[in-house]
Amino acid sequence: MNVSLFATCIVDMFQSNVGKSTVELLERLGCTVSFPKGQTCCGQPAYNSGYVKASKDTMKNTIRVFENAEVIVCPSGSCAYMLKEYVHIFKDEPIWQERAQRIADKTYELTQFIVEVLGIENVGAKLSGTATYHPSCHMTRLLKVQQAPMTLLKNVDGLEIIELPLKENCCGFGGTFSVKMGRISEQMVDEKVASVQQTNAHYLIGADGGCLLNIGGRIERQNLEVKTMHIAEVLNSR
Amino acid sequence: MAMKISKNKFNDRLSMNLDNDFMRSAVSSAQHRFQTRRSTAIESLDWEQWRNHGEEIRQHVLEHLDYYLYELSENVAARGGHVFFAKTAEEATNYITNIAKEKQAKKIVKSKSMVTEEINLNTHLEQLGCEVIETDLGEYILQLDDHDPPSHIVTPALHKNKEQIRDIFTEKIGYTASSQPEELAQHARQILRQDYLTADIGITGCNFAVAETGSVCLVTNEGNADLVAALPKTLISVMGLERIVPTFEEMEVLVSMLTRSAVGQKLTSYITVLTGIQEELDVDGPEEFHLVIVDNGRSSILGGEFQSILQCIRCAACVNVCPVYRHVGGHTYGSIYSGPIGAVLSPLLGGYDDYKELPYASTLCGACTDVCPVKIPLHQLLHKHREVIVEREGRAPISESLLMQAFGMGTSSQSIYRFGSKLASTAMKPFTSDDKISSGPGLLKNWTDIRDLPSPKKERFRDWFDTHSKGGRS
Ligand code: SF4
């Protein structure tokens, strides 16, 4: 299958390893991966802060770049959901809405794509140790992808998954919330890190770059032992 | 108390509350309790189907609000009651204080009502020389504690722990027993019992008004609304314009959803239904009944992009799951309406001057939207506020606005983005050590005050992909 990868700006700039793992993983599962070079960002930072007009050109760029793709795969639940939201955002611009619908229909978050489209539940990954998984809010509540990451993680050879206490609590990222409301964000991420520590797991795994930058950054700051990994990196471990 | 509960600015309120460990642990354990009880109360139901039904009822009422308001007032009048439509808070308080004057009322007992807080009714009555007594235990505690504002729409004294409540009772009403909730409640009840018997007027809120019969339905934990409504000769119920259901059938559905969502009970301890004045065969009930229907900004929400917020049945399920509320508590919101419902409603009723920060006090995590029994898309309404604040009101800080315009430009043009993202690693070099940024400039400082940031990579992912797709290894 020809997959067009929407890597997200966070991966492009900060987490290139997540992008690499995604590509290698998908290729190993038999896909041909392309990276349309015109892609930038899904538009969320400005859109979620209320700058709807300023973000629409970004979204139009994404639509133009991806509308001819066979499928669009994105290693972020939040950004994948955003691509689907375009349909509502362009509700007053029928032509763009129609084009938005075309990309919405073929956009998948990475684990959702592997399980639901490729029909694969075991990717043949190996990683030894204990891990806990943070189900990010947009992926779980808005995109409604809950099972796929768990299914894939359970089948990673050597990995024992420990359930994260209060897992549905938001980590406090929220895009610009993390800097605009820094003090509240700090309380939230501390609560999340405390939950992670309770599990004593070696790895904290997530499927959203933003949340991982937030939780991982706090873990680094506190010099804790636990290692933060994106699920693509875990599934690409052999 | 009016809707606005503090003169302090948002950030000052925030600092004060973040430092309040008592409050924070009280709120967090209450949230935990409410969440667990709610999950148990809905687990055997097809809750999604209930939510669809709840939403449908509320939307139907809002679409036909004028019809049902007319039907309601006709039926209240037919049963000997008086109906007053108050366009503003002032019209409502004037009407009610006039009744108090006419009755030469000295003592007034009240059951819990957020809308009377919103219109600042108690202050007006007290200025008249009336003694106003809150009979809901939570409200009673706050009243004793020098009118501490409510921090939660269902359990207004949620921010206090039982030791603090015991101290208030000891100081104000000569209490000498323990901090056991049962003993505290018992003591308060004994004192209040006298007040019901000697009050001249009873004032209640209204959970739902039934249009078909002209009844007012009240949901309480303590049965105090029964006494407020039955004992004094004059009864005044105050309701928000939108709190109507067509018939008892819809009322039952919504009450059921309300009690499950609010406190995780299949049924609350007391449901009081008031219909008109005392009739010949009744043993108790008021001789005079007034229903005050308060608009105070609600009708201007109708028909607009925020209309769905009027579906709210004030269950506080959204408050009980909100992670921001858990850390900052109700008083940070600066409004009697706190949590997600408050962050949407307060700016609509009270304006952006006082409440423009509230829509930003959310990660848009969507937990509120998920639990709302009448399916209000709360996180979308919070986002809608942001859009209005930025694009229609032009209230965003200039620095942010410039940054976002730059973002828009940088991410809508492929060449600028490519150039900019390449530059990022060089630009961040002075702040980078060990591949991470621990103390960033400008806005980034707010990030790095709390967490590290990996430095932007010199080889971006796209650069790697280029090599990779040309068959290169890396
Ligand atoms: S917005 Fe929904 S969840 Fe929140 S108080 Fe109202 S009805 Fe309850």
PDB file of C-alpha atoms in Angstrom, chain B residues 3 21 35 45 79 100-101 163 177 182-183 204-205 211 221 223 257 265 292 298-299 304 307 325 369 434 439 469 474:
ATOM      1  CA  MET B   3     -21.748  36.282  39.793  1.00  0.00           C
ATOM      2  CA  ASP B  21      -2.960  22.853  49.911  1.00  0.00           C
ATOM      3  CA  GLN B  35     -16.148  10.263  39.479  1.00  0.00           C
ATOM      4  CA  LEU B  45     -27.386   1.739  31.528  1.00  0.00           C
ATOM      5  CA  ARG B  79     -53.017  27.450  39.996  1.00  0.00           C
ATOM      6  CA  ALA B 100     -40.428  41.348  51.138  1.00  0.00           C
ATOM      7  CA  LYS B 101     -41.315  44.969  51.897  1.00  0.00           C
ATOM      8  CA  GLU B 163     -12.011  20.223  60.226  1.00  0.00           C
ATOM      9  CA  ALA B 177     -18.773  18.243  69.082  1.00  0.00           C
ATOM     10  CA  GLU B 182     -23.131  13.513  60.595  1.00  0.00           C
ATOM     11  CA  GLU B 183     -22.696  15.419  63.845  1.00  0.00           C
ATOM     12  CA  THR B 204     -36.114  28.386  46.300  1.00  0.00           C
ATOM     13  CA  GLY B 205     -34.302  27.910  43.040  1.00  0.00           C
ATOM     14  CA  ALA B 211     -44.633  23.697  31.509  1.00  0.00           C
ATOM     15  CA  ASN B 221     -29.863  15.988  49.349  1.00  0.00           C
ATOM     16  CA  GLY B 223     -34.996  17.659  52.053  1.00  0.00           C
ATOM     17  CA  MET B 257     -29.573  11.970  34.609  1.00  0.00           C
ATOM     18  CA  GLN B 265     -26.920   8.497  42.956  1.00  0.00           C
ATOM     19  CA  VAL B 292     -39.530  34.778  38.963  1.00  0.00           C
ATOM     20  CA  ARG B 298     -29.634  34.305  28.534  1.00  0.00           C
ATOM     21  CA  SER B 299     -31.907  35.302  25.685  1.00  0.00           C
ATOM     22  CA  GLY B 304     -26.238  32.157  18.506  1.00  0.00           C
ATOM     23  CA  GLN B 307     -26.817  28.313  22.303  1.00  0.00           C
ATOM     24  CA  TYR B 325     -10.428  22.686  38.173  1.00  0.00           C
ATOM     25  CA  THR B 369     -17.557  17.040  26.705  1.00  0.00           C
ATOM     26  CA  ASP B 434      23.755  18.301  25.765  1.00  0.00           C
ATOM     27  CA  SER B 439      16.599  27.812  29.728  1.00  0.00           C
ATOM     28  CA  SER B 469      14.532   7.586  -0.214  1.00  0.00           C
ATOM     29  CA  SER B 474      21.543   6.549   8.064  1.00  0.00           C
TER      30      SER B 474
END
